[in-house]
PDB file of C-alpha atoms in Angstrom:
ATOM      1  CA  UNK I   1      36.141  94.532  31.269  1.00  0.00           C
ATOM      2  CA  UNK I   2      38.822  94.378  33.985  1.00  0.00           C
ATOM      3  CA  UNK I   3      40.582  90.219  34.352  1.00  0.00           C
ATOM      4  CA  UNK I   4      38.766  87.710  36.046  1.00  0.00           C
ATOM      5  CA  UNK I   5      40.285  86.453  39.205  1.00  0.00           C
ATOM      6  CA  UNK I   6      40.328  83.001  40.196  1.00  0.00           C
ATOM      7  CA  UNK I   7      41.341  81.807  44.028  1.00  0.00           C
ATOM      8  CA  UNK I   8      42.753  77.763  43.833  1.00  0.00           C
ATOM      9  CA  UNK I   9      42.953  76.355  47.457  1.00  0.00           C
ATOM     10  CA  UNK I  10      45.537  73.844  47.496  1.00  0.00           C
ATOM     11  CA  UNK I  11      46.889  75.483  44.743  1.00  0.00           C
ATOM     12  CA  UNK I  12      50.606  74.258  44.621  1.00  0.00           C
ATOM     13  CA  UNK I  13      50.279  70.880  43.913  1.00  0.00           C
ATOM     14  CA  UNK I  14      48.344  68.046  42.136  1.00  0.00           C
ATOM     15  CA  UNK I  15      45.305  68.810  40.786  1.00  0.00           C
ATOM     16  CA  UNK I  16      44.822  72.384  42.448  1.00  0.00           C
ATOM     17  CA  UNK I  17      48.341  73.104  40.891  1.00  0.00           C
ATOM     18  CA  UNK I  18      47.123  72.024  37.253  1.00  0.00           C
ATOM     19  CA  UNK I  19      43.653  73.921  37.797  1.00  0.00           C
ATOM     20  CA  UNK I  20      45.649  76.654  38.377  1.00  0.00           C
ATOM     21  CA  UNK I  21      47.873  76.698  35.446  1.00  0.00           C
ATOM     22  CA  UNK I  22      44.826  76.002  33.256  1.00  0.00           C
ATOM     23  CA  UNK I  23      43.042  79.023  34.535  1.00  0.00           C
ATOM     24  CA  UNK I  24      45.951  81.721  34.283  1.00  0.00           C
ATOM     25  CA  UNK I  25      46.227  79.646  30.679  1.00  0.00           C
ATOM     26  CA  UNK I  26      42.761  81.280  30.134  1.00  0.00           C
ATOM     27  CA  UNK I  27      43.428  83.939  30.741  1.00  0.00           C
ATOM     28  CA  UNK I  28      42.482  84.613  34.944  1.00  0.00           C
ATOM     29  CA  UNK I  29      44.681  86.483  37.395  1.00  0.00           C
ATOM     30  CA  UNK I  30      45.254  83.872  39.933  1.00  0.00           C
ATOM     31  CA  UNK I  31      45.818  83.388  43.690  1.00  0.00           C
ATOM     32  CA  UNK I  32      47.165  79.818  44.415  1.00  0.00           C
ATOM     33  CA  UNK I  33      46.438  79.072  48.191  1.00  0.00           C
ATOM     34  CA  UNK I  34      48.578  76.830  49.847  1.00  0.00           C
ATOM     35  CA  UNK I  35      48.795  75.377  53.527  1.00  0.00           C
ATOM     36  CA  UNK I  36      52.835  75.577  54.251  1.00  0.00           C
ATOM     37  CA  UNK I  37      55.411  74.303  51.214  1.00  0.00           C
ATOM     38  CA  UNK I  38      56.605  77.311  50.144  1.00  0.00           C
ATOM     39  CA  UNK I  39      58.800  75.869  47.776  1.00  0.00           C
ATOM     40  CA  UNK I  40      55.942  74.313  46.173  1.00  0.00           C
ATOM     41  CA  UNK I  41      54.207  77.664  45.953  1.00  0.00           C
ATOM     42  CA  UNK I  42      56.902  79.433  44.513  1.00  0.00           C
ATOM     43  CA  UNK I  43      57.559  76.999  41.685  1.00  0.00           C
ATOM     44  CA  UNK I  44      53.528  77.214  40.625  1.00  0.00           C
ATOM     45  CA  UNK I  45      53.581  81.016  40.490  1.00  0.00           C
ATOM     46  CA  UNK I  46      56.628  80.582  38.489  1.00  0.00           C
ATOM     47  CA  UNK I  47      55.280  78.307  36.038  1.00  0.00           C
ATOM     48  CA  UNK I  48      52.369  80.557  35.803  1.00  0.00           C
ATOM     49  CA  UNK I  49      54.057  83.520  34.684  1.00  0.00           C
ATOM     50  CA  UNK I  50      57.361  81.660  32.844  1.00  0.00           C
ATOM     51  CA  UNK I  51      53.355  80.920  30.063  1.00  0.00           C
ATOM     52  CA  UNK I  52      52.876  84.592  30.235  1.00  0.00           C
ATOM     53  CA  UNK I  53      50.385  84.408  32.918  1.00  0.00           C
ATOM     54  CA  UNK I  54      49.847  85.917  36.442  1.00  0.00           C
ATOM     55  CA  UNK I  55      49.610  84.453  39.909  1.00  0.00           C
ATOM     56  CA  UNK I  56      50.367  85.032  43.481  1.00  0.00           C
ATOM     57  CA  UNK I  57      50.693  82.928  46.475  1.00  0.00           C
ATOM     58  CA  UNK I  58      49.230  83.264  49.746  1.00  0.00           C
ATOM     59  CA  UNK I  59      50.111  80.991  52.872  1.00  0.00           C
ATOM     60  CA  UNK I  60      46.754  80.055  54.452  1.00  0.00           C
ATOM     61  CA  UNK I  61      44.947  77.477  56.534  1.00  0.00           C
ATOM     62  CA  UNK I  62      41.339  77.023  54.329  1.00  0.00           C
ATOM     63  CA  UNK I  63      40.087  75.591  57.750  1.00  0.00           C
ATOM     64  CA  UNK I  64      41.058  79.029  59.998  1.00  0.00           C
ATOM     65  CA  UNK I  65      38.076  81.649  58.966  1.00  0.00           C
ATOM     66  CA  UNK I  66      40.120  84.494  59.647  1.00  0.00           C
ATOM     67  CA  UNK I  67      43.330  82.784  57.325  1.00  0.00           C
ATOM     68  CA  UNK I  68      40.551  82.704  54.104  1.00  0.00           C
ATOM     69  CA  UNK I  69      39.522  85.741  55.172  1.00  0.00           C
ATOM     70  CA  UNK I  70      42.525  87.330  54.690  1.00  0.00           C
ATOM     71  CA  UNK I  71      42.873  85.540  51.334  1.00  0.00           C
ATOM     72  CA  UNK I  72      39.877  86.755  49.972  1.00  0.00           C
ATOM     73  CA  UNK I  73      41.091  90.539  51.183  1.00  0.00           C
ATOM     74  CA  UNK I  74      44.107  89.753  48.859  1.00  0.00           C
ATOM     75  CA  UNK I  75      42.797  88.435  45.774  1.00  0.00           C
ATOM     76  CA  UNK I  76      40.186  91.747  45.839  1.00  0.00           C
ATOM     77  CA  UNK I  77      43.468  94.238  47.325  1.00  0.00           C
ATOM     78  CA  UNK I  78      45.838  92.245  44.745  1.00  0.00           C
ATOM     79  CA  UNK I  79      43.309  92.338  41.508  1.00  0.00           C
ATOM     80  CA  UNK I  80      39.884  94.144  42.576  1.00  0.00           C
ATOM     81  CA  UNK I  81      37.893  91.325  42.899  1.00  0.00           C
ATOM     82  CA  UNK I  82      37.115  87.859  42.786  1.00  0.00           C
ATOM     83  CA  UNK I  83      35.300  85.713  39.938  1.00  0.00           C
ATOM     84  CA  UNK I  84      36.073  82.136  40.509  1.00  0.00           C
ATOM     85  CA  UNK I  85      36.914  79.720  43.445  1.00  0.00           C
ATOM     86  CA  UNK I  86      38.506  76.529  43.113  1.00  0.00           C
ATOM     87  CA  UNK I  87      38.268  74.744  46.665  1.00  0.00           C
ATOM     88  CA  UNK I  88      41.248  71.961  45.838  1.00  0.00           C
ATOM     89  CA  UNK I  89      42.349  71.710  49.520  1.00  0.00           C
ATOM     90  CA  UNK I  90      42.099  68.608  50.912  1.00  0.00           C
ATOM     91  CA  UNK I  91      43.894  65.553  52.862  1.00  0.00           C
ATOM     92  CA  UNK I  92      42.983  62.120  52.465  1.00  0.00           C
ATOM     93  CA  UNK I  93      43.420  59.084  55.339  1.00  0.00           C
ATOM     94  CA  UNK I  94      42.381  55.461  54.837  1.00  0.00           C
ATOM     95  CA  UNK I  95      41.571  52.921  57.069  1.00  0.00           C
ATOM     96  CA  UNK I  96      38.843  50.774  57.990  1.00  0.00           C
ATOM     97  CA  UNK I  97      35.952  51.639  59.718  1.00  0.00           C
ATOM     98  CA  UNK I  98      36.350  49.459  62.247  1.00  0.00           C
ATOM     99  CA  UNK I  99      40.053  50.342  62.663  1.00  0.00           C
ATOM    100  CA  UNK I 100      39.739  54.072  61.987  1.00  0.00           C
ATOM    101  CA  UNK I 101      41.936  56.558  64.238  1.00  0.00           C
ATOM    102  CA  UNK I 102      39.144  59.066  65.051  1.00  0.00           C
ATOM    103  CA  UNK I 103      41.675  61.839  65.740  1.00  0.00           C
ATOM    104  CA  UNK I 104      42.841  60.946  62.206  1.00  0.00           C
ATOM    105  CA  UNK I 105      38.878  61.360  61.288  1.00  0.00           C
ATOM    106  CA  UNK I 106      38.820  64.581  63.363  1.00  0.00           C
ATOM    107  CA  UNK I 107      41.968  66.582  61.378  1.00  0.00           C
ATOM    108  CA  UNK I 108      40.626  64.976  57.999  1.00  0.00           C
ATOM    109  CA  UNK I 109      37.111  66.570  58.852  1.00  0.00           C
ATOM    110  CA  UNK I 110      38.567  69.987  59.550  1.00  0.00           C
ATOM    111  CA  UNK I 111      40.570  70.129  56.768  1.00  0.00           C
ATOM    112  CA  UNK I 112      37.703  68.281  54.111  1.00  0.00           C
ATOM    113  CA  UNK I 113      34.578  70.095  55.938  1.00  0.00           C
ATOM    114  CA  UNK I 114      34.973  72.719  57.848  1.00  0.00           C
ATOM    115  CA  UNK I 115      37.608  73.850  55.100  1.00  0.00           C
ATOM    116  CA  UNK I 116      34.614  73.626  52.376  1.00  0.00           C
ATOM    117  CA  UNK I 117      32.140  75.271  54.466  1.00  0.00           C
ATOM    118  CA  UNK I 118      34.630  78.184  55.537  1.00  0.00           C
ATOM    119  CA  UNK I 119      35.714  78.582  51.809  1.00  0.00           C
ATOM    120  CA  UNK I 120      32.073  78.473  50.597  1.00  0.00           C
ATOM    121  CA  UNK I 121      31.826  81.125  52.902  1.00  0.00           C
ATOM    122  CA  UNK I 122      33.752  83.640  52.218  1.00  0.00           C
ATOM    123  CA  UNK I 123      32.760  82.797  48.497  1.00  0.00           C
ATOM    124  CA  UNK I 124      28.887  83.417  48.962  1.00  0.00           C
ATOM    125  CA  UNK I 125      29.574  86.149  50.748  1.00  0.00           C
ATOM    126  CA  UNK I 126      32.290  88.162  48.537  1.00  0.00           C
ATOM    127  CA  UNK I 127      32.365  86.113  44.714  1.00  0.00           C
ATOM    128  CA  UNK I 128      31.286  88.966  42.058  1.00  0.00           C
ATOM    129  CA  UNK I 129      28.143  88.353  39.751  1.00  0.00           C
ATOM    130  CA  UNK I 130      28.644  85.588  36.496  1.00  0.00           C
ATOM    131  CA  UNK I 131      31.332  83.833  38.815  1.00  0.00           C
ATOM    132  CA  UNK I 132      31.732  79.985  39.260  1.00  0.00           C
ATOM    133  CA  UNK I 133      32.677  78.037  42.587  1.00  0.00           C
ATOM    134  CA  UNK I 134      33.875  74.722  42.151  1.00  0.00           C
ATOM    135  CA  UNK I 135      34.575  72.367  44.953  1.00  0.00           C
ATOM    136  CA  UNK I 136      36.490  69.004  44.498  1.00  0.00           C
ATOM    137  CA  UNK I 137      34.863  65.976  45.820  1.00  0.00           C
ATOM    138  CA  UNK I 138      35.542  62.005  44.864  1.00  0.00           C
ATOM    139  CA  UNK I 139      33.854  59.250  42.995  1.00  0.00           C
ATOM    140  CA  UNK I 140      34.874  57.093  45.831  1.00  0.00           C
ATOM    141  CA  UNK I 141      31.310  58.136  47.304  1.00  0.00           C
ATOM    142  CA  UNK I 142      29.670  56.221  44.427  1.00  0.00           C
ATOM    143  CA  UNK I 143      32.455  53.803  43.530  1.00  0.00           C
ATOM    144  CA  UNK I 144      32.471  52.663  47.503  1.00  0.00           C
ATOM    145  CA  UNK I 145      35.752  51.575  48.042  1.00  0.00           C
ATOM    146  CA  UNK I 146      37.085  49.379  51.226  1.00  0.00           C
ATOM    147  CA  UNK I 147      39.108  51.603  53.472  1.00  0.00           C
ATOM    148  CA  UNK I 148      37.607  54.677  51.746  1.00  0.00           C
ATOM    149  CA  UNK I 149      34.570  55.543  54.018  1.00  0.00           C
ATOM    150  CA  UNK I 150      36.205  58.033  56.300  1.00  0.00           C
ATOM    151  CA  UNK I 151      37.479  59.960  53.387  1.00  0.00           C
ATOM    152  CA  UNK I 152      34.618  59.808  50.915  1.00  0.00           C
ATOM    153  CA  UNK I 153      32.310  60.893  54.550  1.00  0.00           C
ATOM    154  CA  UNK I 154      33.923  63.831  54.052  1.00  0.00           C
ATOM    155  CA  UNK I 155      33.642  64.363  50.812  1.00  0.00           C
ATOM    156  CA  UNK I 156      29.776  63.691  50.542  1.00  0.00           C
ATOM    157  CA  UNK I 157      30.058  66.575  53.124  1.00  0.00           C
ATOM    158  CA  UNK I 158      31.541  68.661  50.083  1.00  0.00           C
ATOM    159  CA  UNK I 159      28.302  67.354  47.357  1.00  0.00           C
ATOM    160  CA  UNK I 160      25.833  68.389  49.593  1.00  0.00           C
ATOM    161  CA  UNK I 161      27.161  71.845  50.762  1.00  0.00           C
ATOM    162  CA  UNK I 162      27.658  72.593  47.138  1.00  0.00           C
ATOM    163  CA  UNK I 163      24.036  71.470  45.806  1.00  0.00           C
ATOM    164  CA  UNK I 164      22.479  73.249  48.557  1.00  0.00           C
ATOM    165  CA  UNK I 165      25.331  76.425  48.302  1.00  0.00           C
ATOM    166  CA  UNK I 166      23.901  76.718  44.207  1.00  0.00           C
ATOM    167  CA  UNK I 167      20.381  77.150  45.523  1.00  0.00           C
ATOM    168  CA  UNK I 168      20.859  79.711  48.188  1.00  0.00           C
ATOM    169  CA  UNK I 169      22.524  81.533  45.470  1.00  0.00           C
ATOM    170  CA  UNK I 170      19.381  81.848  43.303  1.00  0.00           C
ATOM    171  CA  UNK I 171      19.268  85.702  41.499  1.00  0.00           C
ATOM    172  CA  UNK I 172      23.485  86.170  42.030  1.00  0.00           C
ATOM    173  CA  UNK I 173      24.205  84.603  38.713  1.00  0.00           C
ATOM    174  CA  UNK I 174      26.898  82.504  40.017  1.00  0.00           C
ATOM    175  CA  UNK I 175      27.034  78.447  39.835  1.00  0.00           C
ATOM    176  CA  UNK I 176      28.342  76.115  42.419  1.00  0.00           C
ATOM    177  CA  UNK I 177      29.563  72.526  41.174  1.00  0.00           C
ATOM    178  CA  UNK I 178      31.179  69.577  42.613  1.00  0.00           C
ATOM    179  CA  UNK I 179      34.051  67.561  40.538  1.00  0.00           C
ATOM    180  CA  UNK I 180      33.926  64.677  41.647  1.00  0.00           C
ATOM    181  CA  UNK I 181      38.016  62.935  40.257  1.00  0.00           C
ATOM    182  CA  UNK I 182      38.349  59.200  39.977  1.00  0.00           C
ATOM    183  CA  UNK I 183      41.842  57.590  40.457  1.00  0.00           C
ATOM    184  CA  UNK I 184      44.393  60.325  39.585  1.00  0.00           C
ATOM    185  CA  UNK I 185      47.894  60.222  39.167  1.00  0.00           C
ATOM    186  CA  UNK I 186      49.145  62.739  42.298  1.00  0.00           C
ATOM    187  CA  UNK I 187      50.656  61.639  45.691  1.00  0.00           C
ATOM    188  CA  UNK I 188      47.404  62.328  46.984  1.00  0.00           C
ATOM    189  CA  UNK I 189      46.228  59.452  45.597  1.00  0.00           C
ATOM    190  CA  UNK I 190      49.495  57.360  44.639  1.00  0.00           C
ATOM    191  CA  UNK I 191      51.159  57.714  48.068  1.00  0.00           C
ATOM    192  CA  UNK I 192      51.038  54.254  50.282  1.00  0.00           C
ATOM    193  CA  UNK I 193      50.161  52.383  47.226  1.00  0.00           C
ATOM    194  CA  UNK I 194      51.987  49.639  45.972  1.00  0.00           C
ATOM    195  CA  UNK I 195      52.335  48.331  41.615  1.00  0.00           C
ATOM    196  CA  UNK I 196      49.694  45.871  42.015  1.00  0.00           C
ATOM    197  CA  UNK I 197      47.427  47.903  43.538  1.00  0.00           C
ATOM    198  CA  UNK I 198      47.714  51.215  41.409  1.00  0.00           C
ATOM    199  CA  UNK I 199      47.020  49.005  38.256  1.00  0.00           C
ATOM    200  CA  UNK I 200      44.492  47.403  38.915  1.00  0.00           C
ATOM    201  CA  UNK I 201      42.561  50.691  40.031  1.00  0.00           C
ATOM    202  CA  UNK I 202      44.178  51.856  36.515  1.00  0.00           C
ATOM    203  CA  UNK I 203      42.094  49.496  35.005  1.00  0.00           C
ATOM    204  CA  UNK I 204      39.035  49.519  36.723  1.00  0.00           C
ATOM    205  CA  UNK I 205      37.329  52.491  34.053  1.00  0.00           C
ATOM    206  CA  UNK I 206      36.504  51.343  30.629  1.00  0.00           C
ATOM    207  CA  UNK I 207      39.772  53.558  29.545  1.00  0.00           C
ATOM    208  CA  UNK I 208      42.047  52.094  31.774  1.00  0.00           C
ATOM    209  CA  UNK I 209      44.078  54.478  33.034  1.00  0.00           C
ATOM    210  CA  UNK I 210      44.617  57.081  36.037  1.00  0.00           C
ATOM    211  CA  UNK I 211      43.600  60.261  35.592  1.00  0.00           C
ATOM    212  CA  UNK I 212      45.565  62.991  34.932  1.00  0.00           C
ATOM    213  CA  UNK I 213      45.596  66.351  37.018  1.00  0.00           C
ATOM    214  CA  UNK I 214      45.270  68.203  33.336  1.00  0.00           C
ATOM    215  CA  UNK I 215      42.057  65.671  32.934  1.00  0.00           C
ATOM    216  CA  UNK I 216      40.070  67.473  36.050  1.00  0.00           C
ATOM    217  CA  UNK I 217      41.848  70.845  35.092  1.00  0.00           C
ATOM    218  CA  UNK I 218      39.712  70.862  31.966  1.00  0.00           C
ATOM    219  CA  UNK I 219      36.515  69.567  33.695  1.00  0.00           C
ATOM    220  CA  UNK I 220      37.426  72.952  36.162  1.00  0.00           C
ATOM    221  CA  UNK I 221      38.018  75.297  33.106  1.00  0.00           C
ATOM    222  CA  UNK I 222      35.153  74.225  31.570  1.00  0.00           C
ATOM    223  CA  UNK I 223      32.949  74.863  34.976  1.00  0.00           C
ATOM    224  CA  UNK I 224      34.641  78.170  35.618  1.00  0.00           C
ATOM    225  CA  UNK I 225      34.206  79.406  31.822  1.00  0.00           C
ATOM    226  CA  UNK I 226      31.542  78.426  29.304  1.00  0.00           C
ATOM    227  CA  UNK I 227      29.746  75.801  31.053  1.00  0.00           C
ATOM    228  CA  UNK I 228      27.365  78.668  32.547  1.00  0.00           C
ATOM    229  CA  UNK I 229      24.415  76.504  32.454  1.00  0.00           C
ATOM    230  CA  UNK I 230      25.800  73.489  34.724  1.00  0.00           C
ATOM    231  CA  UNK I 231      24.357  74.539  37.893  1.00  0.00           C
ATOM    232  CA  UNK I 232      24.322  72.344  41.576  1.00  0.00           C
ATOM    233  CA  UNK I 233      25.809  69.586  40.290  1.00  0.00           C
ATOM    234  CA  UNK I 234      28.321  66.982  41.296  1.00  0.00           C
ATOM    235  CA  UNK I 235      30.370  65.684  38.063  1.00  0.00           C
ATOM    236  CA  UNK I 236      32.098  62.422  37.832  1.00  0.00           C
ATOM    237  CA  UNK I 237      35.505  62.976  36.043  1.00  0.00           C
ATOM    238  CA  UNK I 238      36.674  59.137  36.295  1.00  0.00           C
ATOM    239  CA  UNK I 239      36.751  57.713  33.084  1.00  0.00           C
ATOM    240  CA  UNK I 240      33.907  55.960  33.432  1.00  0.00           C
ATOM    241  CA  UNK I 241      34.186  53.986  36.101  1.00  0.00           C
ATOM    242  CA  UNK I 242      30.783  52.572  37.775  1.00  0.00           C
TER     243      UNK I 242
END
């Protein structure tokens, strides 16, 4: 049986970086897609390989059909094929409703749903039999958060395209999920946030603490290996929070 392959969008950093590392860790060839830090890039293939495993880079924008595309065309030139996808992309503005910058809401909606749906795609279209897509989405759509609504919008936008996406796959023996991260320690999250406010969103799950990137790695891992049965499903990974 030739590797699995695994494509991570947003690959370099956060949690798409740690998903990454856990999947080469088990043992998948991986393609880390990334929207411009090269630097950032480079260092995750490097980290990759300095644990014996083996990654690439490619440079593209998950919003730009023709840029994931391309990626796909790598991952099956670079490895033959493609097993799992790990849609990790995102961007994340706050701001009231009433106060919201809609170009703001316009470049987060490319980027949160077009991106998806264009990544979803390609995946439908070109993922090989027993693979796993998993799409990261936020318990801020449950958890309902002040400030939040533009953001979790879009990522209720990434639930239902994966519920539905898991259903029009019936007979391909492939699952579609939805993670769904509470408060995690990245700069996604921590950026713009001051003590006060970071600790008492530590607190607010029943283990008091952030998340960790290696927390929603696992949840990934777990998706993208054994947990075959999991099917159209959006899980919370938030330490309990309500």
């Amino acid at each position: 049986m030739s590797t699995r392959v695994a494509i991570v969008t947003g690959g370099s950093r956060g949690i798409g970086r740690a998903a990454a590392e856990r999947l080469a860790a088990d043992g998948l060839a991986v393609v880390i897609a990334y929207a411009g830090n090269d630097a950032e890039a480079a260092a995750t293939v490097e980290a990759v390989e300095a644990k014996g495993g083996t990654a690439v880079a490619v440079r593209a924008d998950v919003a730009d059909e023709h840029a994931v595309a391309a990626l796909f065309d790598r991952a099956e030139a670079e490895f033959g094929g493609v097993d799992v996808v790990v849609h990790a992309a995102g961007i994340m503005l706050l701001g009231t409703v009433a106060d919201f910058d809609l170009d703001a809401l316009d470049r987060m909606h490319r980027v949160n749903i077009r991106g998806t749906f264009v990544v979803a795609q390609q995946a439908a279209r070109r993922i090989r039999r027993g693979g796993a897509i998993v799409n990261l989405s936020t318990s801020v759509t449950k958890l309902a958060l002040p400030t939040y609504a533009a953001y979790a919008a879009s990522k209720g936008a990434v639930d239902a395209v994966s519920l539905i996406l898991a259903k029009e796959l019936r007979g391909r023996d492939v699952t579609v999920n939805a993670v769904a991260p509470g408060p995690t320690a990245t700069a996604l999250f921590l950026d713009g946030k001051d003590a006060q406010t970071i600790d008492r969103m530590s607190k607010a799950n029943p283990l008091e603490r952030l998340g960790t990137p290696d927390d929603i790695a696992d949840v990934v891992s777990f998706l993208a290996g054994p947990g075959r049965w999991v099917n159209g499903q959006t899980l919370y990974a938030n330490g309990g929070a309500a």
